[in-house]
Short mmCIF file of C-alpha atoms (C1' of nucleotides) in Angstrom, two decimals:
data_model
loop_
_atom_site.label_atom_id
_atom_site.label_comp_id
_atom_site.label_asym_id
_atom_site.label_seq_id
_atom_site.Cartn_x
_atom_site.Cartn_y
_atom_site.Cartn_z
CA MET A 1393 88.48 -90.15 -138.42
CA PRO A 1394 89.37 -87.37 -136.86
CA GLN A 1395 92.07 -88.90 -134.65
CA THR A 1396 93.55 -91.04 -137.38
CA ILE A 1397 93.55 -88.10 -139.16
CA ARG A 1398 96.08 -86.71 -137.09
CA GLN A 1399 98.62 -89.21 -136.86
CA ALA A 1400 98.68 -89.48 -140.29
CA SER A 1401 99.62 -84.98 -139.79
CA THR A 1402 101.75 -85.68 -137.55
CA THR A 1403 103.92 -88.77 -139.81
CA THR A 1404 104.08 -86.84 -142.35
CA PRO A 1405 107.10 -83.73 -142.32
CA ASP A 1406 108.92 -84.44 -145.29
CA ASP A 1407 107.28 -87.46 -147.67
CA ASN A 1408 106.71 -87.18 -151.35
CA TYR A 1409 104.08 -84.36 -151.06
CA SER A 1410 106.30 -82.41 -148.84
CA ALA A 1411 108.43 -81.89 -151.64
CA THR A 1412 105.92 -80.32 -153.93
CA PHE A 1413 104.93 -77.52 -151.71
CA ARG A 1414 108.78 -76.15 -151.82
CA SER A 1415 109.55 -77.15 -155.34
CA ARG A 1416 106.33 -75.61 -156.93
CA GLY A 1417 106.27 -72.45 -154.55
CA ARG A 1418 106.99 -68.86 -156.01
CA VAL A 1419 108.10 -65.94 -154.58
CA HIS A 1420 105.34 -63.35 -154.30
CA PRO A 1421 106.81 -59.15 -152.71
CA ASN A 1422 104.73 -57.95 -150.09
CA HIS A 1423 100.74 -56.94 -150.28
CA THR A 1424 100.28 -59.24 -153.35
CA VAL A 1425 96.39 -60.79 -154.42
CA ILE A 1426 96.81 -63.95 -153.99
CA TYR A 1427 93.16 -64.25 -155.07
CA HIS A 1428 90.20 -61.60 -154.74
CA GLN A 1429 86.52 -62.26 -152.91
CA GLY A 1430 84.29 -63.70 -155.61
CA ASP A 1431 86.72 -65.64 -158.06
CA LYS A 1432 86.39 -68.88 -159.10
CA VAL A 1433 88.64 -70.93 -156.70
CA ASP A 1434 90.89 -72.98 -158.82
CA GLY A 1435 92.49 -74.74 -156.25
CA PHE A 1436 94.05 -74.11 -152.35
CA TYR A 1437 97.05 -72.86 -151.25
CA ARG A 1438 99.87 -73.54 -148.42
CA VAL A 1439 102.71 -70.91 -147.22
CA ASN A 1440 106.22 -72.02 -147.46
CA SER A 1441 107.03 -68.64 -146.01
CA GLY A 1442 106.08 -65.08 -145.32
CA VAL A 1443 102.65 -64.24 -143.92
CA VAL A 1444 99.67 -64.23 -145.59
CA MET A 1445 95.95 -62.30 -144.33
CA VAL A 1446 92.55 -63.62 -145.46
CA PHE A 1447 89.84 -60.45 -145.31
CA ARG A 1448 86.52 -60.51 -145.97
CA LEU A 1449 84.87 -56.98 -146.94
CA LEU A 1450 81.51 -55.91 -146.18
CA GLU A 1451 79.10 -54.30 -148.20
CA ASP A 1452 79.26 -50.99 -146.73
CA SER A 1453 83.53 -51.68 -147.65
CA GLN A 1454 83.83 -52.27 -143.50
CA ARG A 1455 86.97 -55.41 -143.52
CA GLN A 1456 87.46 -58.10 -141.48
CA ILE A 1457 90.84 -60.31 -141.27
CA SER A 1458 89.34 -64.11 -140.63
CA GLY A 1459 93.21 -65.04 -139.85
CA PHE A 1460 96.75 -65.01 -140.29
CA TYR A 1461 99.17 -67.50 -141.91
CA THR A 1462 102.55 -68.36 -141.84
CA GLU A 1463 104.74 -71.00 -142.40
CA GLY A 1464 103.32 -74.32 -143.09
CA ASP A 1465 99.86 -73.12 -143.11
CA PHE A 1466 97.30 -73.80 -145.40
CA PHE A 1467 94.42 -71.03 -146.45
CA GLY A 1468 91.98 -70.78 -149.70
CA LEU A 1469 89.59 -74.15 -148.68
CA SER A 1470 86.08 -72.94 -150.00
CA ALA A 1471 82.88 -75.16 -149.71
CA ASP A 1472 81.83 -73.92 -152.97
CA GLU A 1473 82.78 -72.55 -156.39
CA HIS A 1474 83.94 -69.13 -155.43
CA TYR A 1475 86.18 -67.19 -152.72
CA HIS A 1476 84.54 -65.87 -149.89
CA ASP A 1477 86.98 -63.63 -148.96
CA THR A 1478 90.26 -62.44 -150.04
CA ALA A 1479 94.27 -63.25 -149.16
CA THR A 1480 96.84 -61.27 -149.55
CA THR A 1481 100.56 -61.19 -148.37
CA VAL A 1482 101.75 -59.21 -145.14
CA ALA A 1483 105.23 -59.77 -146.35
CA THR A 1484 107.68 -61.58 -148.86
CA SER A 1485 105.80 -65.30 -149.18
CA ASN A 1486 107.04 -67.93 -150.64
CA ILE A 1487 103.64 -69.34 -151.90
CA VAL A 1488 102.34 -72.96 -153.97
CA CYS A 1489 98.97 -73.62 -154.67
CA LEU A 1490 97.61 -76.82 -155.03
CA THR A 1491 95.12 -77.81 -157.15
CA MET A 1492 92.38 -80.62 -156.48
CA ALA A 1493 94.88 -83.53 -159.22
CA ASP A 1494 97.17 -82.88 -156.01
CA VAL A 1495 94.78 -83.86 -153.58
CA ARG A 1496 93.19 -86.80 -155.69
CA GLN A 1497 96.77 -88.24 -155.99
CA SER A 1498 97.34 -88.52 -152.17
CA LEU A 1499 95.28 -89.57 -149.75
CA GLU A 1500 97.01 -88.56 -147.35
CA LEU A 1501 97.07 -85.24 -148.56
CA GLN A 1502 93.29 -85.21 -148.26
CA GLN A 1503 92.91 -86.87 -144.88
CA GLU A 1504 95.37 -83.72 -143.43
CA LEU A 1505 93.20 -81.21 -145.86
CA PHE A 1506 90.26 -82.19 -143.50
CA ALA A 1507 92.12 -81.81 -140.17
CA ILE A 1508 93.70 -78.98 -141.49
CA THR A 1509 90.44 -77.60 -141.78
CA CYS A 1510 88.62 -79.19 -138.58
CA GLY A 1511 91.99 -77.47 -136.50
CA GLN A 1512 91.22 -73.79 -138.72
CA LEU A 1513 87.22 -74.29 -137.39
CA GLU A 1514 88.57 -75.05 -133.95
CA SER A 1515 90.63 -71.51 -134.39
CA ALA A 1516 87.83 -69.55 -135.65
CA GLN A 1517 85.66 -70.82 -132.49
CA THR A 1518 88.64 -69.59 -130.18
CA LEU A 1519 88.74 -66.07 -131.87
CA ILE A 1520 84.51 -65.94 -131.61
CA THR A 1521 85.45 -66.48 -127.70
CA THR A 1522 88.15 -63.91 -127.85
CA LEU A 1523 86.45 -61.28 -129.75
CA THR A 1524 83.11 -61.76 -127.71
CA LYS A 1525 84.06 -62.20 -123.71
CA LYS A 1526 87.63 -60.05 -123.72
CA THR A 1527 88.55 -56.77 -123.42
CA ALA A 1528 90.82 -54.89 -125.73
CA SER A 1529 92.91 -55.57 -123.16
CA GLU A 1530 92.81 -58.83 -123.50
CA LYS A 1531 92.40 -59.34 -127.05
CA VAL A 1532 96.12 -57.36 -128.13
CA ALA A 1533 97.17 -58.98 -125.38
CA THR A 1534 95.90 -62.80 -127.16
CA PHE A 1535 96.32 -61.10 -130.21
CA LEU A 1536 100.93 -61.02 -129.52
CA LEU A 1537 100.58 -63.94 -127.55
CA MET A 1538 98.94 -65.77 -130.83
CA LEU A 1539 101.89 -64.48 -133.24
CA ALA A 1540 104.56 -65.45 -130.35
CA ASP A 1541 102.78 -68.84 -130.57
CA ARG A 1542 103.14 -69.43 -134.15
CA GLN A 1543 106.60 -67.13 -134.22
CA LYS A 1544 108.01 -70.21 -131.48
CA ARG A 1545 109.47 -66.87 -129.52
CA SER A 1546 109.13 -68.58 -125.50
CA GLY A 1547 111.21 -67.44 -122.39
CA GLU A 1548 110.60 -64.19 -120.29
CA GLU A 1549 111.88 -61.97 -123.00
CA PHE A 1550 112.20 -62.00 -126.73
CA ASP A 1551 110.81 -60.13 -129.82
CA ILE A 1552 107.68 -60.69 -131.69
CA ARG A 1553 108.00 -59.67 -134.95
CA LEU A 1554 104.30 -57.67 -135.76
CA PRO A 1555 104.34 -57.35 -140.17
CA MET A 1556 100.99 -56.30 -140.40
CA SER A 1557 99.29 -52.43 -140.06
CA ARG A 1558 97.43 -51.21 -136.81
CA LEU A 1559 94.72 -51.57 -138.59
CA ASP A 1560 95.52 -55.07 -139.82
CA ILE A 1561 95.20 -55.73 -136.07
CA ALA A 1562 91.92 -53.51 -135.36
CA ASP A 1563 90.50 -55.65 -138.11
CA TYR A 1564 91.44 -58.52 -137.03
CA LEU A 1565 90.29 -58.32 -133.60
CA GLY A 1566 87.16 -56.18 -134.17
CA LEU A 1567 88.76 -53.26 -132.21
CA SER A 1568 88.92 -49.29 -133.85
CA ILE A 1569 92.96 -48.80 -134.61
CA GLU A 1570 93.36 -46.31 -131.72
CA THR A 1571 92.22 -48.89 -129.48
CA VAL A 1572 94.63 -51.04 -130.47
CA SER A 1573 96.91 -48.01 -129.89
CA ARG A 1574 95.94 -47.00 -126.72
CA ARG A 1575 96.36 -50.73 -125.36
CA LEU A 1576 99.69 -51.41 -126.77
CA THR A 1577 100.59 -47.84 -125.25
CA ALA A 1578 99.28 -49.02 -122.15
CA LEU A 1579 101.23 -52.54 -121.97
CA LYS A 1580 104.60 -50.23 -122.48
CA ALA A 1581 103.46 -48.22 -119.11
CA GLN A 1582 102.94 -51.28 -117.90
CA GLY A 1583 106.24 -52.32 -118.34
CA VAL A 1584 104.78 -56.04 -120.32
CA ILE A 1585 106.58 -55.00 -123.57
CA THR A 1586 108.21 -52.04 -125.13
CA LEU A 1587 107.85 -51.05 -129.05
CA PRO A 1588 111.65 -50.51 -130.18
CA ASP A 1589 110.08 -50.21 -133.56
CA ARG A 1590 106.20 -50.08 -135.24
CA ASN A 1591 107.11 -53.57 -136.14
CA THR A 1592 107.92 -55.15 -133.25
CA ALA A 1593 107.19 -56.23 -130.11
CA ARG A 1594 109.65 -56.79 -127.35
CA VAL A 1595 108.03 -58.97 -124.53
CA CYS A 1596 109.44 -58.14 -121.10
CA GLN A 1597 107.07 -60.17 -118.94
CA PHE A 1598 106.17 -62.86 -121.13
CA SER A 1599 103.72 -64.35 -117.38
CA LYS A 1600 102.71 -60.94 -117.35
CA LEU A 1601 101.39 -60.96 -120.74
CA SER A 1602 99.54 -64.11 -120.68
CA GLU A 1603 98.13 -62.90 -117.12
CA MET A 1604 96.58 -60.13 -118.95
CA ALA A 1605 95.31 -62.28 -122.01
CA GLY A 1606 92.60 -63.45 -119.85
CA ALA A 1607 90.55 -66.71 -119.35
CA GLN A 1608 90.17 -69.29 -122.41
CA MET B 407 87.85 -80.86 -155.15
CA PRO B 408 85.34 -78.23 -153.44
CA GLN B 409 83.89 -78.29 -156.35
CA THR B 410 83.34 -81.26 -156.92
CA ILE B 411 82.29 -82.23 -153.35
CA ARG B 412 79.44 -79.93 -153.86
CA GLN B 413 78.37 -81.70 -156.16
CA ALA B 414 78.64 -84.74 -154.69
CA SER B 415 76.63 -83.31 -151.93
CA THR B 416 74.21 -81.95 -153.66
CA THR B 417 73.03 -85.18 -155.30
CA THR B 418 72.47 -87.53 -152.50
CA PRO B 419 69.30 -86.72 -150.57
CA ASP B 420 68.18 -90.12 -150.46
CA ASP B 421 71.21 -92.54 -151.11
CA ASN B 422 72.21 -95.79 -149.02
CA TYR B 423 73.67 -93.98 -145.80
CA SER B 424 70.43 -91.02 -145.87
CA ALA B 425 68.67 -94.60 -144.43
CA THR B 426 71.25 -94.89 -141.88
CA PHE B 427 70.56 -91.37 -140.33
CA ARG B 428 67.08 -92.21 -139.57
CA SER B 429 67.26 -95.98 -139.03
CA ARG B 430 69.96 -95.21 -136.38
CA GLY B 431 68.50 -91.97 -134.96
CA ARG B 432 68.13 -91.82 -131.06
CA VAL B 433 65.15 -89.39 -129.78
CA HIS B 434 67.10 -87.61 -126.30
CA PRO B 435 64.50 -85.12 -124.04
CA ASN B 436 65.44 -81.41 -123.96
CA HIS B 437 68.84 -80.32 -122.29
CA THR B 438 70.32 -83.85 -123.22
CA VAL B 439 73.98 -83.47 -122.73
CA ILE B 440 75.41 -85.27 -126.32
CA TYR B 441 78.89 -84.65 -125.80
CA HIS B 442 80.93 -83.13 -123.27
CA GLN B 443 84.17 -80.56 -123.64
CA GLY B 444 87.19 -82.16 -122.67
CA ASP B 445 85.59 -85.94 -123.48
CA LYS B 446 87.15 -88.23 -125.86
CA VAL B 447 85.79 -88.36 -129.94
CA ASP B 448 83.85 -91.75 -130.44
CA GLY B 449 82.94 -89.80 -133.35
CA PHE B 450 80.33 -87.60 -134.67
CA TYR B 451 77.04 -86.63 -134.92
CA ARG B 452 74.16 -85.63 -137.38
CA VAL B 453 70.07 -83.96 -136.40
CA ASN B 454 67.59 -85.40 -137.97
CA SER B 455 64.95 -83.66 -135.67
CA GLY B 456 65.09 -81.46 -133.58
CA VAL B 457 67.88 -78.65 -131.91
CA VAL B 458 71.16 -78.65 -130.97
CA MET B 459 73.66 -76.26 -129.66
CA VAL B 460 77.38 -76.45 -129.08
CA PHE B 461 79.79 -73.82 -126.69
CA ARG B 462 82.67 -74.29 -125.21
CA LEU B 463 82.81 -73.36 -121.36
CA LEU B 464 86.15 -71.26 -120.09
CA GLU B 465 88.00 -70.85 -117.00
CA ASP B 466 86.07 -68.20 -115.62
CA SER B 467 83.06 -70.00 -116.28
CA GLN B 468 81.50 -67.29 -119.90
CA ARG B 469 80.00 -69.85 -121.91
CA GLN B 470 80.45 -69.36 -125.68
CA ILE B 471 77.78 -70.87 -127.90
CA SER B 472 78.92 -71.53 -131.56
CA GLY B 473 75.87 -72.59 -133.09
CA PHE B 474 72.52 -73.91 -132.83
CA TYR B 475 72.33 -77.16 -135.00
CA THR B 476 68.84 -78.26 -136.60
CA GLU B 477 68.17 -81.27 -139.59
CA GLY B 478 70.06 -81.91 -141.62
CA ASP B 479 73.23 -80.22 -139.52
CA PHE B 480 76.31 -82.21 -138.09
CA PHE B 481 78.35 -81.38 -135.59
CA GLY B 482 81.04 -83.19 -133.20
CA LEU B 483 83.76 -82.61 -135.66
CA SER B 484 86.93 -82.79 -133.90
CA ALA B 485 91.22 -82.03 -135.35
CA ASP B 486 92.25 -84.02 -132.27
CA GLU B 487 91.02 -86.77 -129.71
CA HIS B 488 88.78 -84.34 -127.27
CA TYR B 489 85.76 -81.99 -127.83
CA HIS B 490 87.15 -79.07 -127.16
CA ASP B 491 83.15 -78.21 -126.08
CA THR B 492 80.03 -79.66 -125.29
CA ALA B 493 77.16 -80.55 -126.72
CA THR B 494 73.26 -80.38 -125.86
CA THR B 495 69.75 -80.78 -127.20
CA VAL B 496 67.76 -78.03 -126.94
CA ALA B 497 64.42 -79.42 -127.57
CA THR B 498 63.21 -83.26 -127.84
CA SER B 499 65.81 -84.51 -130.63
CA ASN B 500 67.03 -87.78 -133.06
CA ILE B 501 70.64 -87.65 -133.10
CA VAL B 502 72.27 -90.04 -134.61
CA CYS B 503 76.04 -91.08 -133.03
CA LEU B 504 78.16 -91.99 -136.95
CA THR B 505 81.62 -93.99 -135.87
CA MET B 506 84.74 -93.56 -138.08
CA ALA B 507 83.23 -96.98 -139.49
CA ASP B 508 80.73 -95.38 -141.68
CA VAL B 509 82.35 -92.85 -142.34
CA ARG B 510 85.30 -95.46 -144.15
CA GLN B 511 82.41 -97.45 -145.39
CA SER B 512 80.67 -94.38 -147.64
CA LEU B 513 83.49 -92.47 -149.67
CA GLU B 514 80.42 -89.89 -150.02
CA LEU B 515 80.21 -89.38 -146.97
CA GLN B 516 83.83 -89.19 -146.49
CA GLN B 517 84.31 -85.68 -148.90
CA GLU B 518 80.34 -85.00 -148.01
CA LEU B 519 82.21 -84.29 -144.29
CA PHE B 520 84.61 -82.50 -145.94
CA ALA B 521 82.15 -80.17 -147.70
CA ILE B 522 80.49 -79.78 -144.41
CA THR B 523 83.21 -78.33 -142.22
CA CYS B 524 84.37 -76.44 -144.75
CA GLY B 525 80.95 -75.30 -144.63
CA GLN B 526 80.97 -74.75 -141.61
CA LEU B 527 84.57 -72.84 -141.43
CA GLU B 528 82.96 -69.95 -143.42
CA SER B 529 79.70 -69.59 -141.52
CA ALA B 530 82.20 -69.34 -138.52
CA GLN B 531 83.30 -66.56 -140.14
CA THR B 532 80.65 -65.04 -141.21
CA LEU B 533 79.48 -65.25 -137.49
CA ILE B 534 82.74 -63.60 -136.95
CA THR B 535 82.19 -60.49 -139.06
CA THR B 536 78.80 -60.41 -137.26
CA LEU B 537 80.42 -60.14 -133.97
CA THR B 538 82.68 -57.61 -134.87
CA LYS B 539 81.01 -54.98 -137.04
CA LYS B 540 77.74 -54.84 -135.97
CA THR B 541 75.68 -53.53 -132.91
CA ALA B 542 73.40 -55.03 -131.06
CA SER B 543 70.61 -54.35 -132.63
CA GLU B 544 71.57 -55.61 -135.80
CA LYS B 545 72.91 -58.26 -134.05
CA VAL B 546 70.18 -59.74 -132.91
CA ALA B 547 67.81 -58.76 -136.29
CA THR B 548 70.64 -61.33 -138.02
CA PHE B 549 69.77 -63.98 -135.44
CA LEU B 550 66.47 -63.57 -136.57
CA LEU B 551 66.79 -63.57 -140.01
CA MET B 552 69.50 -66.69 -139.36
CA LEU B 553 66.63 -68.82 -137.68
CA ALA B 554 64.09 -67.83 -139.72
CA ASP B 555 66.37 -69.55 -142.73
CA ARG B 556 67.00 -72.22 -141.07
CA GLN B 557 63.39 -72.32 -140.50
CA LYS B 558 62.08 -72.13 -144.26
CA ARG B 559 60.12 -69.65 -142.83
CA SER B 560 59.40 -66.30 -145.88
CA GLY B 561 57.11 -63.81 -147.39
CA GLU B 562 56.75 -60.82 -145.22
CA GLU B 563 54.84 -61.93 -142.01
CA PHE B 564 55.64 -65.46 -139.93
CA ASP B 565 56.38 -66.92 -136.38
CA ILE B 566 60.26 -67.90 -135.70
CA ARG B 567 60.62 -70.89 -133.23
CA LEU B 568 63.05 -69.55 -130.09
CA PRO B 569 63.32 -72.97 -128.51
CA MET B 570 66.37 -71.43 -126.88
CA SER B 571 66.21 -69.30 -123.84
CA ARG B 572 66.93 -64.88 -123.57
CA LEU B 573 70.89 -66.37 -121.53
CA ASP B 574 71.44 -68.34 -124.73
CA ILE B 575 70.59 -65.66 -127.91
CA ALA B 576 73.13 -63.72 -125.25
CA ASP B 577 75.65 -66.11 -124.94
CA TYR B 578 75.75 -67.02 -128.53
CA LEU B 579 75.60 -63.29 -129.50
CA GLY B 580 78.45 -61.58 -126.75
CA LEU B 581 75.78 -60.19 -125.64
CA SER B 582 73.88 -59.51 -122.19
CA ILE B 583 70.79 -61.15 -121.49
CA GLU B 584 69.35 -57.54 -121.47
CA THR B 585 70.68 -55.86 -124.23
CA VAL B 586 69.35 -58.80 -125.75
CA SER B 587 65.62 -58.37 -124.47
CA ARG B 588 65.72 -54.86 -124.70
CA ARG B 589 66.91 -55.01 -128.30
CA LEU B 590 63.66 -57.49 -128.83
CA THR B 591 61.48 -54.61 -127.25
CA ALA B 592 63.01 -51.95 -129.61
CA LEU B 593 62.01 -54.43 -132.80
CA LYS B 594 58.45 -54.68 -131.17
CA ALA B 595 58.07 -51.04 -130.48
CA GLN B 596 59.21 -50.48 -134.51
CA GLY B 597 56.46 -52.62 -135.30
CA VAL B 598 58.60 -55.29 -136.06
CA ILE B 599 58.07 -58.54 -135.02
CA THR B 600 55.69 -58.82 -131.77
CA LEU B 601 56.45 -61.48 -129.37
CA PRO B 602 53.41 -63.91 -129.40
CA ASP B 603 55.18 -65.85 -126.16
CA ARG B 604 58.83 -65.94 -125.19
CA ASN B 605 59.55 -68.84 -127.51
CA THR B 606 58.04 -67.15 -130.40
CA ALA B 607 58.85 -64.37 -132.70
CA ARG B 608 55.99 -63.75 -135.25
CA VAL B 609 57.74 -60.84 -137.41
CA CYS B 610 55.39 -58.47 -139.26
CA GLN B 611 57.76 -56.95 -142.38
CA PHE B 612 60.72 -59.07 -143.34
CA SER B 613 62.15 -56.74 -144.94
CA LYS B 614 61.99 -54.50 -142.21
CA LEU B 615 63.68 -57.08 -140.45
CA SER B 616 66.25 -57.74 -143.25
CA GLU B 617 67.09 -53.69 -143.49
CA MET B 618 67.84 -54.21 -139.92
CA ALA B 619 70.03 -56.55 -139.92
CA GLY B 620 72.52 -54.65 -141.51
CA ALA B 621 75.64 -54.94 -144.20
CA GLN B 622 76.99 -58.40 -145.18
"C1'" DC C 1477 114.25 -30.08 -145.51
"C1'" DG C 1478 109.38 -30.70 -146.47
"C1'" DT C 1479 106.20 -34.08 -147.50
"C1'" DC C 1480 103.55 -37.76 -146.94
"C1'" DC C 1481 102.39 -41.89 -144.20
"C1'" DA C 1482 101.36 -44.87 -139.92
"C1'" DC C 1483 100.85 -44.30 -135.56
"C1'" DT C 1484 99.60 -41.77 -130.94
"C1'" DT C 1485 97.36 -39.31 -127.62
"C1'" DG C 1486 93.58 -35.83 -126.78
"C1'" DA C 1487 88.33 -34.79 -125.78
"C1'" DC C 1488 84.46 -35.99 -125.97
"C1'" DT C 1489 80.22 -39.23 -126.90
"C1'" DC C 1490 77.64 -43.27 -126.90
"C1'" DT C 1491 76.25 -47.91 -127.08
"C1'" DA C 1492 76.10 -51.76 -124.35
"C1'" DC C 1493 77.00 -53.39 -119.13
"C1'" DT C 1494 75.84 -53.40 -114.67
"C1'" DC C 1495 73.37 -53.63 -110.60
"C1'" DA C 1496 68.69 -53.22 -109.43
"C1'" DA C 1497 63.37 -53.57 -109.07
"C1'" DT C 1498 59.68 -55.36 -111.18
"C1'" DA C 1499 57.12 -57.67 -114.12
"C1'" DT C 1500 55.51 -62.44 -116.29
"C1'" DT C 1501 55.67 -67.47 -116.53
"C1'" DT C 1502 56.31 -72.62 -115.08
"C1'" DG C 1503 56.11 -75.67 -112.31
"C1'" DT C 1504 54.69 -77.42 -107.15
"C1'" DG C 1505 52.37 -79.10 -103.56
"C1'" DG C 1506 48.34 -78.92 -101.09
"C1'" DC D 363 42.94 -76.26 -109.95
"C1'" DC D 364 45.21 -72.79 -106.02
"C1'" DA D 365 48.56 -70.39 -103.94
"C1'" DC D 366 52.55 -69.77 -103.81
"C1'" DA D 367 58.15 -70.42 -104.83
"C1'" DA D 368 61.43 -70.13 -108.65
"C1'" DA D 369 63.21 -69.43 -112.78
"C1'" DT D 370 63.07 -66.45 -116.75
"C1'" DA D 371 62.48 -61.94 -118.75
"C1'" DT D 372 62.05 -57.23 -118.90
"C1'" DT D 373 62.54 -52.34 -117.27
"C1'" DG D 374 64.97 -48.52 -114.92
"C1'" DA D 375 68.99 -46.52 -113.79
"C1'" DG D 376 73.85 -44.68 -113.58
"C1'" DT D 377 78.99 -46.12 -115.21
"C1'" DA D 378 82.24 -47.83 -118.08
"C1'" DG D 379 84.87 -49.14 -122.02
"C1'" DA D 380 85.45 -48.47 -126.72
"C1'" DG D 381 83.98 -45.25 -130.95
"C1'" DT D 382 84.70 -41.07 -133.04
"C1'" DC D 383 86.76 -37.43 -134.65
"C1'" DA D 384 90.55 -33.87 -134.03
"C1'" DA D 385 95.58 -32.62 -133.65
"C1'" DG D 386 99.57 -34.08 -133.12
"C1'" DT D 387 103.84 -36.73 -133.30
"C1'" DG D 388 107.77 -39.08 -135.41
"C1'" DG D 389 109.77 -41.74 -139.37
"C1'" DA D 390 110.52 -42.86 -144.00
"C1'" DC D 391 112.12 -41.21 -148.41
"C1'" DG D 392 112.66 -38.42 -152.31
#
DNA sequence: CGTCCACTTGACTCTACTCAATATTTGTGG
DNA sequence: CCACAAATATTGAGTAGAGTCAAGTGGACG
């Protein structure tokens, strides 16, 4: 099934349900909660534009960010009736909520949904590897590369948008905010990036940055 | 869909395809590779009995174990044509390979498969939280509790079987083998567990162990 | 112009890693 | 069945990387 599904997902860029995504999307300002940890599941979501982050809050109020979602990404899938995490916007975002009724109507969507979940599981495992096997420097470099990739930036020099705060980055990579800051400064000192403003990382030597991200 | 699916999965303990699992299962000795990273996906698997571990090998030959699977668990789902990890037995195991043909024949199985993948995604996120927010002691305690739970052990005192090596535990928790050993020794020194042999952890104070696992 | 907030930088500490030695268990051949 | 070798696990000593606490910097905004 996976193979078949992958085919389905790559051959459906502008179909019936794709139009639904856009027409039914709603715009949310920055820092809007889309759903809350513990809420009853009412469906799931697709980012039409903007950025959404999903995190889990622990009993001792520590926070683990499990992912950042951008245009075309789905989030809010749950195995049971209640959400185990919270989703909020990190920029003005257009988001569409899809219901189970939508899914039942489209076999295509059903299959794509399964492929997406498999893909997210694989991403989660890649993140696990990053968290356990990489140093702080490598983690930060890897994070920048992930953003560049999602933002479709390429070449030796380009700008990466960082809509999230340093604390958000820290809570994603399992680092302290100070370490994130120090590692970014180190990359700057090595001439790999510059930081024109707090929400931009200008990559000067992409190849060097890749090298610093360590083994995959 | 998630809710509906959960219902489906809880109401199918002994149905048509459930029998298929058992009749078509094959027994593999310990340390048998079920599939290899890079292999073409031919289907997915269910553990009828025994223990299977799944891991990813990095370029620099570091190893990240993404999970241990026991009776009733599914593994080997992939979003694309090739496996991104390797699966091997960690004990003599009865495993059934399911093909896409099996899935197409059963809507029930299709739905359960989706629920399972969602559940695995959630487990992965729980592991991520463990890896980033917990100390070595908490990680080891959490690992023991996870095994106890899967082995359906309960009460204040019971034995946990540890079919995997210390290195396996280390590669799962993102620790060094020495740290795993030291943390287990510390738990022993605190009277929380004893270690009758290298493949058994006898829990003496379950409540204390839970406490040591830290915030969820 | 001053306040607030996010970020950066500095000094120090501590946890977990590395390297090394020792102990224990497992496996093998005589 | 024992002796030895090999593999696995434990323990020890020293180190380094990331955390904590604290102070300082720099925009954004009223």
